[in-house]
């Protein structure tokens, strides 16, 4: 686990920014295997020149700025993106606010003012399809053509394929929407996870013998409704469990809720912040005619989840410390 991961923001004094660093630039939603190829190139470049390697990323996601009324299913919020980046070996991240001013900045101005002037970079790694600047004019080829004049090194990473399919954040979103957890995990390089605070629910699970920790996910979460084998992190502790994400059709068909039952756990989790990693898909959400039928199914779901988790004893995202 990486420590001392520094986050540089728009209001960070220029004097506090390490000059001569190399950067990996991208949106990094999910920090998947394609992103990790770019990060790996920056780390290699940094080691070769004896300088730190940083990520350069943007918040909010540019998609949210350009299409504010279109639901955006993010794989990772800002904090979890930084936690994942902090575990890669990078020395820190530069989080640039994506607003009207930045959207209107030309690619040339971005390179000269932000990358060279403010950050003082000596090298940059990007993915083959990353674009930046007003009108998305900035491209890997522009960086390559400008590199000799600017005196910086540029590394452009090709797409990463798994079984002849390019890895992308959109492909991972699609896999999660279809409950294809194994595919999402493969593309991410580790389990997809969410983080949230445990809230009070209807306490039906307690009456059924399955007390749950309830977490409300982002309203745009596109995960398929159903039952999952999960591994839960509470600080440094890990717990196995089974979770339902959906509308509870047997009861109220209400707003989507993540309900997590931890195996062999006793204690109070209200207001605790949990990381919930999705290890396997068990089944789709169903409506049951009787409570007895639901409990029998929950018993079966739990047995299946235990088997899935036993087959993946170390499955959990690698998370670093932001600080």
PDB file of C-alpha atoms in Angstrom:
ATOM      1  CA  UNK A   1       0.000   0.000   0.000  1.00  0.00           C
ATOM      2  CA  UNK A   2       1.365   3.386  -0.999  1.00  0.00           C
ATOM      3  CA  UNK A   3       1.727   6.142   1.600  1.00  0.00           C
ATOM      4  CA  UNK A   4       2.439   9.816   1.248  1.00  0.00           C
ATOM      5  CA  UNK A   5       0.285  10.127  -1.855  1.00  0.00           C
ATOM      6  CA  UNK A   6       0.003  13.874  -2.480  1.00  0.00           C
ATOM      7  CA  UNK A   7      -3.046  15.502  -4.064  1.00  0.00           C
ATOM      8  CA  UNK A   8      -2.400  18.745  -5.937  1.00  0.00           C
ATOM      9  CA  UNK A   9      -5.394  20.928  -6.729  1.00  0.00           C
ATOM     10  CA  UNK A  10      -6.024  24.205  -8.546  1.00  0.00           C
ATOM     11  CA  UNK A  11      -5.396  26.166  -5.344  1.00  0.00           C
ATOM     12  CA  UNK A  12      -2.132  24.378  -4.463  1.00  0.00           C
ATOM     13  CA  UNK A  13       0.717  26.934  -4.453  1.00  0.00           C
ATOM     14  CA  UNK A  14       3.047  26.524  -7.406  1.00  0.00           C
ATOM     15  CA  UNK A  15       5.958  26.382  -4.960  1.00  0.00           C
ATOM     16  CA  UNK A  16       4.476  23.156  -3.499  1.00  0.00           C
ATOM     17  CA  UNK A  17       4.425  21.341  -6.847  1.00  0.00           C
ATOM     18  CA  UNK A  18       7.454  19.103  -7.577  1.00  0.00           C
ATOM     19  CA  UNK A  19       8.955  20.388 -10.824  1.00  0.00           C
ATOM     20  CA  UNK A  20      10.339  18.023 -13.431  1.00  0.00           C
ATOM     21  CA  UNK A  21       7.862  15.233 -12.670  1.00  0.00           C
ATOM     22  CA  UNK A  22       6.389  12.993 -15.334  1.00  0.00           C
ATOM     23  CA  UNK A  23       2.636  12.564 -15.528  1.00  0.00           C
ATOM     24  CA  UNK A  24       0.067  10.007 -16.629  1.00  0.00           C
ATOM     25  CA  UNK A  25      -2.916  11.977 -17.927  1.00  0.00           C
ATOM     26  CA  UNK A  26      -6.483  10.720 -18.211  1.00  0.00           C
ATOM     27  CA  UNK A  27      -9.941  10.645 -16.671  1.00  0.00           C
ATOM     28  CA  UNK A  28      -9.110   7.290 -15.048  1.00  0.00           C
ATOM     29  CA  UNK A  29     -12.695   6.296 -14.252  1.00  0.00           C
ATOM     30  CA  UNK A  30     -12.290   2.868 -12.658  1.00  0.00           C
ATOM     31  CA  UNK A  31      -8.474   2.876 -12.999  1.00  0.00           C
ATOM     32  CA  UNK A  32      -8.789  -0.178 -15.237  1.00  0.00           C
ATOM     33  CA  UNK A  33      -6.091  -2.164 -17.047  1.00  0.00           C
ATOM     34  CA  UNK A  34      -5.919   0.305 -19.926  1.00  0.00           C
ATOM     35  CA  UNK A  35      -5.364   3.132 -17.469  1.00  0.00           C
ATOM     36  CA  UNK A  36      -2.767   1.064 -15.639  1.00  0.00           C
ATOM     37  CA  UNK A  37      -0.776   0.675 -18.859  1.00  0.00           C
ATOM     38  CA  UNK A  38      -0.566   4.477 -19.082  1.00  0.00           C
ATOM     39  CA  UNK A  39       0.343   4.714 -15.400  1.00  0.00           C
ATOM     40  CA  UNK A  40       2.972   1.981 -15.820  1.00  0.00           C
ATOM     41  CA  UNK A  41       4.552   3.931 -18.690  1.00  0.00           C
ATOM     42  CA  UNK A  42       4.742   7.064 -16.528  1.00  0.00           C
ATOM     43  CA  UNK A  43       6.249   5.116 -13.629  1.00  0.00           C
ATOM     44  CA  UNK A  44       8.888   3.626 -15.940  1.00  0.00           C
ATOM     45  CA  UNK A  45       9.677   7.064 -17.348  1.00  0.00           C
ATOM     46  CA  UNK A  46       9.979   8.503 -13.862  1.00  0.00           C
ATOM     47  CA  UNK A  47      12.328   5.740 -12.735  1.00  0.00           C
ATOM     48  CA  UNK A  48      14.487   6.221 -15.826  1.00  0.00           C
ATOM     49  CA  UNK A  49      14.925   9.928 -15.079  1.00  0.00           C
ATOM     50  CA  UNK A  50      14.898   9.760 -11.305  1.00  0.00           C
ATOM     51  CA  UNK A  51      11.802  11.964 -10.938  1.00  0.00           C
ATOM     52  CA  UNK A  52       8.370  11.399  -9.369  1.00  0.00           C
ATOM     53  CA  UNK A  53       5.419  10.241 -11.442  1.00  0.00           C
ATOM     54  CA  UNK A  54       1.999  11.816 -10.947  1.00  0.00           C
ATOM     55  CA  UNK A  55      -1.473  11.308 -12.362  1.00  0.00           C
ATOM     56  CA  UNK A  56      -3.243  14.253 -13.982  1.00  0.00           C
ATOM     57  CA  UNK A  57      -7.004  13.856 -13.885  1.00  0.00           C
ATOM     58  CA  UNK A  58     -10.166  15.942 -14.011  1.00  0.00           C
ATOM     59  CA  UNK A  59     -13.130  16.457 -11.674  1.00  0.00           C
ATOM     60  CA  UNK A  60     -15.986  16.432 -12.231  1.00  0.00           C
ATOM     61  CA  UNK A  61     -15.753  14.005 -15.120  1.00  0.00           C
ATOM     62  CA  UNK A  62     -15.880  16.061 -18.348  1.00  0.00           C
ATOM     63  CA  UNK A  63     -18.915  14.042 -19.465  1.00  0.00           C
ATOM     64  CA  UNK A  64     -20.849  15.445 -16.508  1.00  0.00           C
ATOM     65  CA  UNK A  65     -19.922  19.000 -17.503  1.00  0.00           C
ATOM     66  CA  UNK A  66     -20.842  18.653 -21.164  1.00  0.00           C
ATOM     67  CA  UNK A  67     -24.008  16.585 -20.559  1.00  0.00           C
ATOM     68  CA  UNK A  68     -25.289  17.659 -17.122  1.00  0.00           C
ATOM     69  CA  UNK A  69     -28.769  16.263 -17.747  1.00  0.00           C
ATOM     70  CA  UNK A  70     -27.577  12.857 -18.921  1.00  0.00           C
ATOM     71  CA  UNK A  71     -27.229  10.223 -16.158  1.00  0.00           C
ATOM     72  CA  UNK A  72     -23.573   9.316 -15.685  1.00  0.00           C
ATOM     73  CA  UNK A  73     -22.734   5.930 -14.165  1.00  0.00           C
ATOM     74  CA  UNK A  74     -19.269   6.491 -12.757  1.00  0.00           C
ATOM     75  CA  UNK A  75     -17.198   3.449 -11.870  1.00  0.00           C
ATOM     76  CA  UNK A  76     -15.376   5.395  -9.171  1.00  0.00           C
ATOM     77  CA  UNK A  77     -16.108   8.674  -7.462  1.00  0.00           C
ATOM     78  CA  UNK A  78     -13.244  11.108  -6.939  1.00  0.00           C
ATOM     79  CA  UNK A  79     -12.142   9.686  -3.586  1.00  0.00           C
ATOM     80  CA  UNK A  80     -12.095   6.061  -4.717  1.00  0.00           C
ATOM     81  CA  UNK A  81     -10.313   6.985  -7.932  1.00  0.00           C
ATOM     82  CA  UNK A  82      -7.589   8.616  -5.842  1.00  0.00           C
ATOM     83  CA  UNK A  83      -7.423   5.618  -3.479  1.00  0.00           C
ATOM     84  CA  UNK A  84      -6.883   3.314  -6.469  1.00  0.00           C
ATOM     85  CA  UNK A  85      -4.275   5.644  -7.977  1.00  0.00           C
ATOM     86  CA  UNK A  86      -2.506   5.818  -4.618  1.00  0.00           C
ATOM     87  CA  UNK A  87      -1.942   2.048  -4.725  1.00  0.00           C
ATOM     88  CA  UNK A  88      -0.204   2.074  -8.131  1.00  0.00           C
ATOM     89  CA  UNK A  89       3.135   3.507  -6.998  1.00  0.00           C
ATOM     90  CA  UNK A  90       2.441   7.040  -8.209  1.00  0.00           C
ATOM     91  CA  UNK A  91       3.718   9.815  -5.946  1.00  0.00           C
ATOM     92  CA  UNK A  92       0.491  11.774  -6.198  1.00  0.00           C
ATOM     93  CA  UNK A  93      -2.256  13.162  -8.384  1.00  0.00           C
ATOM     94  CA  UNK A  94      -3.055  16.520  -9.892  1.00  0.00           C
ATOM     95  CA  UNK A  95      -6.830  17.012  -9.777  1.00  0.00           C
ATOM     96  CA  UNK A  96      -7.852  19.740 -12.199  1.00  0.00           C
ATOM     97  CA  UNK A  97     -11.312  21.245 -11.861  1.00  0.00           C
ATOM     98  CA  UNK A  98     -13.209  20.738 -15.094  1.00  0.00           C
ATOM     99  CA  UNK A  99     -15.358  23.838 -15.459  1.00  0.00           C
ATOM    100  CA  UNK A 100     -16.315  26.364 -18.133  1.00  0.00           C
ATOM    101  CA  UNK A 101     -12.879  27.970 -18.083  1.00  0.00           C
ATOM    102  CA  UNK A 102     -11.028  24.684 -18.492  1.00  0.00           C
ATOM    103  CA  UNK A 103     -13.439  23.463 -21.164  1.00  0.00           C
ATOM    104  CA  UNK A 104     -12.709  26.651 -23.103  1.00  0.00           C
ATOM    105  CA  UNK A 105      -8.917  26.398 -22.819  1.00  0.00           C
ATOM    106  CA  UNK A 106      -7.207  25.594 -26.105  1.00  0.00           C
ATOM    107  CA  UNK A 107      -5.037  22.519 -26.301  1.00  0.00           C
ATOM    108  CA  UNK A 108      -1.933  24.652 -26.858  1.00  0.00           C
ATOM    109  CA  UNK A 109      -2.695  26.838 -23.845  1.00  0.00           C
ATOM    110  CA  UNK A 110      -3.312  23.767 -21.722  1.00  0.00           C
ATOM    111  CA  UNK A 111       0.048  22.295 -22.713  1.00  0.00           C
ATOM    112  CA  UNK A 112       2.006  25.520 -22.219  1.00  0.00           C
ATOM    113  CA  UNK A 113       0.226  26.970 -19.187  1.00  0.00           C
ATOM    114  CA  UNK A 114      -0.951  23.927 -17.214  1.00  0.00           C
ATOM    115  CA  UNK A 115       1.509  21.173 -18.087  1.00  0.00           C
ATOM    116  CA  UNK A 116       4.718  23.115 -18.735  1.00  0.00           C
ATOM    117  CA  UNK A 117       4.207  26.409 -16.889  1.00  0.00           C
ATOM    118  CA  UNK A 118       2.433  25.330 -13.704  1.00  0.00           C
ATOM    119  CA  UNK A 119       3.434  21.683 -13.368  1.00  0.00           C
ATOM    120  CA  UNK A 120       6.813  21.911 -15.076  1.00  0.00           C
ATOM    121  CA  UNK A 121       6.572  18.364 -16.400  1.00  0.00           C
ATOM    122  CA  UNK A 122       9.476  16.564 -18.055  1.00  0.00           C
ATOM    123  CA  UNK A 123       7.392  13.795 -19.590  1.00  0.00           C
ATOM    124  CA  UNK A 124       3.856  12.596 -20.138  1.00  0.00           C
ATOM    125  CA  UNK A 125       2.108   9.293 -20.823  1.00  0.00           C
ATOM    126  CA  UNK A 126      -1.377   9.128 -22.355  1.00  0.00           C
ATOM    127  CA  UNK A 127      -3.661   6.573 -23.908  1.00  0.00           C
ATOM    128  CA  UNK A 128      -4.076   6.367 -27.654  1.00  0.00           C
ATOM    129  CA  UNK A 129      -7.594   7.847 -27.526  1.00  0.00           C
ATOM    130  CA  UNK A 130      -7.173  10.616 -24.944  1.00  0.00           C
ATOM    131  CA  UNK A 131      -8.175  14.091 -26.124  1.00  0.00           C
ATOM    132  CA  UNK A 132      -8.061  17.420 -24.316  1.00  0.00           C
ATOM    133  CA  UNK A 133      -8.510  21.134 -24.839  1.00  0.00           C
ATOM    134  CA  UNK A 134     -11.324  23.138 -26.414  1.00  0.00           C
ATOM    135  CA  UNK A 135     -13.089  21.090 -29.065  1.00  0.00           C
ATOM    136  CA  UNK A 136     -11.000  18.046 -28.051  1.00  0.00           C
ATOM    137  CA  UNK A 137      -8.294  19.296 -30.415  1.00  0.00           C
ATOM    138  CA  UNK A 138      -5.528  18.081 -28.116  1.00  0.00           C
ATOM    139  CA  UNK A 139      -4.436  14.565 -28.980  1.00  0.00           C
ATOM    140  CA  UNK A 140      -1.553  12.140 -28.489  1.00  0.00           C
ATOM    141  CA  UNK A 141      -0.226  13.099 -31.931  1.00  0.00           C
ATOM    142  CA  UNK A 142      -0.210  16.792 -30.949  1.00  0.00           C
ATOM    143  CA  UNK A 143       1.815  15.966 -27.833  1.00  0.00           C
ATOM    144  CA  UNK A 144       4.265  13.908 -29.892  1.00  0.00           C
ATOM    145  CA  UNK A 145       4.714  16.700 -32.438  1.00  0.00           C
ATOM    146  CA  UNK A 146       5.230  19.320 -29.704  1.00  0.00           C
ATOM    147  CA  UNK A 147       7.593  17.211 -27.596  1.00  0.00           C
ATOM    148  CA  UNK A 148      10.935  18.142 -29.259  1.00  0.00           C
ATOM    149  CA  UNK A 149      10.233  21.877 -29.016  1.00  0.00           C
ATOM    150  CA  UNK A 150       9.043  21.589 -25.423  1.00  0.00           C
ATOM    151  CA  UNK A 151      11.852  19.293 -24.365  1.00  0.00           C
ATOM    152  CA  UNK A 152       9.573  16.649 -22.900  1.00  0.00           C
ATOM    153  CA  UNK A 153       9.247  12.917 -23.413  1.00  0.00           C
ATOM    154  CA  UNK A 154       5.904  11.551 -24.626  1.00  0.00           C
ATOM    155  CA  UNK A 155       4.685   7.959 -24.377  1.00  0.00           C
ATOM    156  CA  UNK A 156       1.450   6.954 -26.108  1.00  0.00           C
ATOM    157  CA  UNK A 157      -0.022   3.649 -24.972  1.00  0.00           C
ATOM    158  CA  UNK A 158      -2.029   1.486 -27.379  1.00  0.00           C
ATOM    159  CA  UNK A 159      -5.362   0.016 -26.328  1.00  0.00           C
ATOM    160  CA  UNK A 160      -5.313  -2.990 -24.025  1.00  0.00           C
ATOM    161  CA  UNK A 161      -7.299  -5.947 -25.349  1.00  0.00           C
ATOM    162  CA  UNK A 162      -8.694  -8.941 -23.491  1.00  0.00           C
ATOM    163  CA  UNK A 163      -9.807 -11.735 -25.801  1.00  0.00           C
ATOM    164  CA  UNK A 164      -9.693  -9.285 -28.722  1.00  0.00           C
ATOM    165  CA  UNK A 165     -11.979  -6.783 -26.972  1.00  0.00           C
ATOM    166  CA  UNK A 166     -10.589  -3.352 -26.018  1.00  0.00           C
ATOM    167  CA  UNK A 167     -10.721  -2.557 -22.318  1.00  0.00           C
ATOM    168  CA  UNK A 168     -12.654   0.645 -21.626  1.00  0.00           C
ATOM    169  CA  UNK A 169     -14.700   2.249 -18.870  1.00  0.00           C
ATOM    170  CA  UNK A 170     -17.820   1.987 -21.045  1.00  0.00           C
ATOM    171  CA  UNK A 171     -17.244  -1.751 -21.600  1.00  0.00           C
ATOM    172  CA  UNK A 172     -16.946  -2.223 -17.829  1.00  0.00           C
ATOM    173  CA  UNK A 173     -20.152  -0.274 -17.219  1.00  0.00           C
ATOM    174  CA  UNK A 174     -21.903  -2.514 -19.723  1.00  0.00           C
ATOM    175  CA  UNK A 175     -20.580  -5.646 -18.008  1.00  0.00           C
ATOM    176  CA  UNK A 176     -21.808  -4.426 -14.612  1.00  0.00           C
ATOM    177  CA  UNK A 177     -25.205  -3.549 -16.092  1.00  0.00           C
ATOM    178  CA  UNK A 178     -25.482  -7.146 -17.292  1.00  0.00           C
ATOM    179  CA  UNK A 179     -24.253  -8.692 -14.045  1.00  0.00           C
ATOM    180  CA  UNK A 180     -21.081  -9.931 -15.747  1.00  0.00           C
ATOM    181  CA  UNK A 181     -18.938  -9.476 -12.665  1.00  0.00           C
ATOM    182  CA  UNK A 182     -16.125 -11.761 -13.848  1.00  0.00           C
ATOM    183  CA  UNK A 183     -15.727  -9.742 -17.056  1.00  0.00           C
ATOM    184  CA  UNK A 184     -15.729  -6.448 -15.169  1.00  0.00           C
ATOM    185  CA  UNK A 185     -13.148  -7.783 -12.713  1.00  0.00           C
ATOM    186  CA  UNK A 186     -10.891  -8.944 -15.536  1.00  0.00           C
ATOM    187  CA  UNK A 187     -11.009  -5.563 -17.275  1.00  0.00           C
ATOM    188  CA  UNK A 188     -10.510  -3.637 -14.052  1.00  0.00           C
ATOM    189  CA  UNK A 189      -7.678  -5.830 -12.816  1.00  0.00           C
ATOM    190  CA  UNK A 190      -9.509  -6.273  -9.515  1.00  0.00           C
ATOM    191  CA  UNK A 191     -13.053  -6.309  -8.134  1.00  0.00           C
ATOM    192  CA  UNK A 192     -15.349  -3.362  -8.735  1.00  0.00           C
ATOM    193  CA  UNK A 193     -16.346  -1.751  -5.448  1.00  0.00           C
ATOM    194  CA  UNK A 194     -18.476   0.970  -3.936  1.00  0.00           C
ATOM    195  CA  UNK A 195     -18.137   2.905  -0.702  1.00  0.00           C
ATOM    196  CA  UNK A 196     -20.954   4.193   1.448  1.00  0.00           C
ATOM    197  CA  UNK A 197     -22.261   4.871   4.927  1.00  0.00           C
ATOM    198  CA  UNK A 198     -24.585   2.358   6.553  1.00  0.00           C
ATOM    199  CA  UNK A 199     -28.057   3.827   7.003  1.00  0.00           C
ATOM    200  CA  UNK A 200     -31.157   2.688   8.856  1.00  0.00           C
ATOM    201  CA  UNK A 201     -33.594   0.606   6.829  1.00  0.00           C
ATOM    202  CA  UNK A 202     -36.897  -1.126   7.457  1.00  0.00           C
ATOM    203  CA  UNK A 203     -35.128  -3.795   9.568  1.00  0.00           C
ATOM    204  CA  UNK A 204     -36.950  -6.578   7.705  1.00  0.00           C
ATOM    205  CA  UNK A 205     -33.721  -8.540   7.363  1.00  0.00           C
ATOM    206  CA  UNK A 206     -33.417  -8.830  11.124  1.00  0.00           C
ATOM    207  CA  UNK A 207     -36.854 -10.451  11.297  1.00  0.00           C
ATOM    208  CA  UNK A 208     -35.861 -12.857   8.503  1.00  0.00           C
ATOM    209  CA  UNK A 209     -32.650 -13.904  10.257  1.00  0.00           C
ATOM    210  CA  UNK A 210     -30.544 -11.867   7.822  1.00  0.00           C
ATOM    211  CA  UNK A 211     -29.780  -8.471   9.390  1.00  0.00           C
ATOM    212  CA  UNK A 212     -28.345  -6.238   6.702  1.00  0.00           C
ATOM    213  CA  UNK A 213     -26.144  -3.175   6.470  1.00  0.00           C
ATOM    214  CA  UNK A 214     -27.978  -0.844   4.098  1.00  0.00           C
ATOM    215  CA  UNK A 215     -26.152   1.561   1.782  1.00  0.00           C
ATOM    216  CA  UNK A 216     -27.676   3.955  -0.724  1.00  0.00           C
ATOM    217  CA  UNK A 217     -25.602   4.064  -3.886  1.00  0.00           C
ATOM    218  CA  UNK A 218     -25.402   6.925  -6.351  1.00  0.00           C
ATOM    219  CA  UNK A 219     -28.764   7.304  -8.072  1.00  0.00           C
ATOM    220  CA  UNK A 220     -27.092   6.758 -11.447  1.00  0.00           C
ATOM    221  CA  UNK A 221     -25.451   3.473 -10.440  1.00  0.00           C
ATOM    222  CA  UNK A 222     -26.014   1.106 -13.359  1.00  0.00           C
ATOM    223  CA  UNK A 223     -25.245  -2.170 -11.597  1.00  0.00           C
ATOM    224  CA  UNK A 224     -27.697  -4.939 -12.498  1.00  0.00           C
ATOM    225  CA  UNK A 225     -30.280  -5.556  -9.805  1.00  0.00           C
ATOM    226  CA  UNK A 226     -29.670  -8.911  -8.187  1.00  0.00           C
ATOM    227  CA  UNK A 227     -27.858 -10.923  -5.543  1.00  0.00           C
ATOM    228  CA  UNK A 228     -24.055 -10.842  -5.245  1.00  0.00           C
ATOM    229  CA  UNK A 229     -21.214 -12.461  -3.351  1.00  0.00           C
ATOM    230  CA  UNK A 230     -19.348  -9.558  -1.749  1.00  0.00           C
ATOM    231  CA  UNK A 231     -16.259  -8.892   0.325  1.00  0.00           C
ATOM    232  CA  UNK A 232     -16.571  -5.920   2.650  1.00  0.00           C
ATOM    233  CA  UNK A 233     -13.851  -3.685   4.005  1.00  0.00           C
ATOM    234  CA  UNK A 234     -14.259  -1.738   7.241  1.00  0.00           C
ATOM    235  CA  UNK A 235     -10.932  -0.011   7.655  1.00  0.00           C
ATOM    236  CA  UNK A 236      -8.361  -2.805   7.580  1.00  0.00           C
ATOM    237  CA  UNK A 237     -10.931  -5.485   8.462  1.00  0.00           C
ATOM    238  CA  UNK A 238     -12.436  -7.780   5.825  1.00  0.00           C
ATOM    239  CA  UNK A 239     -15.748  -9.614   5.982  1.00  0.00           C
ATOM    240  CA  UNK A 240     -17.406 -11.986   3.532  1.00  0.00           C
ATOM    241  CA  UNK A 241     -21.071 -11.682   2.769  1.00  0.00           C
ATOM    242  CA  UNK A 242     -23.979 -11.727   0.372  1.00  0.00           C
ATOM    243  CA  UNK A 243     -25.702  -8.599  -0.894  1.00  0.00           C
ATOM    244  CA  UNK A 244     -28.896  -7.619  -2.649  1.00  0.00           C
ATOM    245  CA  UNK A 245     -29.013  -4.561  -4.880  1.00  0.00           C
ATOM    246  CA  UNK A 246     -32.434  -3.603  -6.108  1.00  0.00           C
ATOM    247  CA  UNK A 247     -35.975  -2.532  -5.271  1.00  0.00           C
ATOM    248  CA  UNK A 248     -37.116  -5.373  -2.975  1.00  0.00           C
ATOM    249  CA  UNK A 249     -40.096  -6.482  -5.140  1.00  0.00           C
ATOM    250  CA  UNK A 250     -41.356  -8.901  -2.500  1.00  0.00           C
ATOM    251  CA  UNK A 251     -41.960  -5.935  -0.174  1.00  0.00           C
ATOM    252  CA  UNK A 252     -42.186  -2.373  -1.467  1.00  0.00           C
ATOM    253  CA  UNK A 253     -40.516  -2.143  -4.898  1.00  0.00           C
ATOM    254  CA  UNK A 254     -38.946   1.084  -3.649  1.00  0.00           C
ATOM    255  CA  UNK A 255     -35.827   3.053  -4.496  1.00  0.00           C
ATOM    256  CA  UNK A 256     -32.737   0.927  -5.242  1.00  0.00           C
ATOM    257  CA  UNK A 257     -30.822  -0.024  -2.107  1.00  0.00           C
ATOM    258  CA  UNK A 258     -27.715  -2.109  -1.426  1.00  0.00           C
ATOM    259  CA  UNK A 259     -28.404  -4.512   1.460  1.00  0.00           C
ATOM    260  CA  UNK A 260     -25.374  -6.405   2.727  1.00  0.00           C
ATOM    261  CA  UNK A 261     -25.472  -9.414   5.050  1.00  0.00           C
ATOM    262  CA  UNK A 262     -22.096 -10.218   6.607  1.00  0.00           C
ATOM    263  CA  UNK A 263     -21.411 -13.848   7.443  1.00  0.00           C
ATOM    264  CA  UNK A 264     -20.456 -14.658  11.010  1.00  0.00           C
ATOM    265  CA  UNK A 265     -20.576 -11.016  12.108  1.00  0.00           C
ATOM    266  CA  UNK A 266     -22.043  -9.551  15.252  1.00  0.00           C
ATOM    267  CA  UNK A 267     -21.957  -5.864  15.987  1.00  0.00           C
ATOM    268  CA  UNK A 268     -23.388  -2.469  15.152  1.00  0.00           C
ATOM    269  CA  UNK A 269     -22.535  -1.063  11.729  1.00  0.00           C
ATOM    270  CA  UNK A 270     -24.814   1.978  11.677  1.00  0.00           C
ATOM    271  CA  UNK A 271     -23.001   5.052  10.342  1.00  0.00           C
ATOM    272  CA  UNK A 272     -19.932   2.928   9.523  1.00  0.00           C
ATOM    273  CA  UNK A 273     -18.325   3.590   6.133  1.00  0.00           C
ATOM    274  CA  UNK A 274     -17.869   0.342   4.221  1.00  0.00           C
ATOM    275  CA  UNK A 275     -16.113  -0.658   1.016  1.00  0.00           C
ATOM    276  CA  UNK A 276     -18.199  -3.316  -0.738  1.00  0.00           C
ATOM    277  CA  UNK A 277     -16.376  -5.310  -3.426  1.00  0.00           C
ATOM    278  CA  UNK A 278     -18.482  -7.373  -5.827  1.00  0.00           C
ATOM    279  CA  UNK A 279     -16.894 -10.804  -6.297  1.00  0.00           C
ATOM    280  CA  UNK A 280     -19.617 -12.772  -8.065  1.00  0.00           C
ATOM    281  CA  UNK A 281     -23.163 -12.575  -9.408  1.00  0.00           C
ATOM    282  CA  UNK A 282     -25.542 -15.100  -7.833  1.00  0.00           C
ATOM    283  CA  UNK A 283     -28.927 -14.451  -9.457  1.00  0.00           C
ATOM    284  CA  UNK A 284     -31.384 -11.820 -10.606  1.00  0.00           C
ATOM    285  CA  UNK A 285     -33.747 -10.065  -8.228  1.00  0.00           C
ATOM    286  CA  UNK A 286     -37.001 -12.008  -7.809  1.00  0.00           C
ATOM    287  CA  UNK A 287     -40.416 -11.536  -6.221  1.00  0.00           C
ATOM    288  CA  UNK A 288     -41.495 -14.280  -3.809  1.00  0.00           C
ATOM    289  CA  UNK A 289     -45.055 -15.259  -2.923  1.00  0.00           C
ATOM    290  CA  UNK A 290     -44.237 -16.155   0.668  1.00  0.00           C
ATOM    291  CA  UNK A 291     -41.680 -15.107   3.272  1.00  0.00           C
ATOM    292  CA  UNK A 292     -40.798 -18.785   3.761  1.00  0.00           C
ATOM    293  CA  UNK A 293     -39.882 -19.095   0.080  1.00  0.00           C
ATOM    294  CA  UNK A 294     -37.749 -15.960   0.338  1.00  0.00           C
ATOM    295  CA  UNK A 295     -35.870 -17.294   3.375  1.00  0.00           C
ATOM    296  CA  UNK A 296     -35.199 -20.628   1.642  1.00  0.00           C
ATOM    297  CA  UNK A 297     -33.805 -18.720  -1.331  1.00  0.00           C
ATOM    298  CA  UNK A 298     -31.673 -16.522   0.952  1.00  0.00           C
ATOM    299  CA  UNK A 299     -30.214 -19.648   2.546  1.00  0.00           C
ATOM    300  CA  UNK A 300     -29.326 -20.948  -0.910  1.00  0.00           C
ATOM    301  CA  UNK A 301     -27.895 -17.576  -1.967  1.00  0.00           C
ATOM    302  CA  UNK A 302     -25.695 -17.504   1.117  1.00  0.00           C
ATOM    303  CA  UNK A 303     -24.330 -20.975   0.444  1.00  0.00           C
ATOM    304  CA  UNK A 304     -23.526 -20.045  -3.136  1.00  0.00           C
ATOM    305  CA  UNK A 305     -21.901 -16.786  -2.067  1.00  0.00           C
ATOM    306  CA  UNK A 306     -19.715 -18.597   0.470  1.00  0.00           C
ATOM    307  CA  UNK A 307     -18.532 -20.936  -2.282  1.00  0.00           C
ATOM    308  CA  UNK A 308     -17.725 -18.060  -4.640  1.00  0.00           C
ATOM    309  CA  UNK A 309     -15.790 -16.222  -1.942  1.00  0.00           C
ATOM    310  CA  UNK A 310     -13.928 -19.347  -0.835  1.00  0.00           C
ATOM    311  CA  UNK A 311     -12.690 -19.719  -4.418  1.00  0.00           C
ATOM    312  CA  UNK A 312     -11.354 -16.129  -4.366  1.00  0.00           C
ATOM    313  CA  UNK A 313      -9.936 -15.717  -0.851  1.00  0.00           C
ATOM    314  CA  UNK A 314      -7.754 -12.702  -1.650  1.00  0.00           C
ATOM    315  CA  UNK A 315     -10.087 -10.844  -4.006  1.00  0.00           C
ATOM    316  CA  UNK A 316     -10.311  -7.205  -2.950  1.00  0.00           C
ATOM    317  CA  UNK A 317      -9.300  -3.940  -4.634  1.00  0.00           C
ATOM    318  CA  UNK A 318      -5.819  -2.622  -3.938  1.00  0.00           C
ATOM    319  CA  UNK A 319      -6.365   0.710  -2.228  1.00  0.00           C
ATOM    320  CA  UNK A 320      -3.802   3.270  -1.176  1.00  0.00           C
ATOM    321  CA  UNK A 321      -3.819   6.046   1.398  1.00  0.00           C
ATOM    322  CA  UNK A 322      -4.480   9.623   0.315  1.00  0.00           C
ATOM    323  CA  UNK A 323      -2.465  12.093   2.319  1.00  0.00           C
TER     324      UNK A 323
END
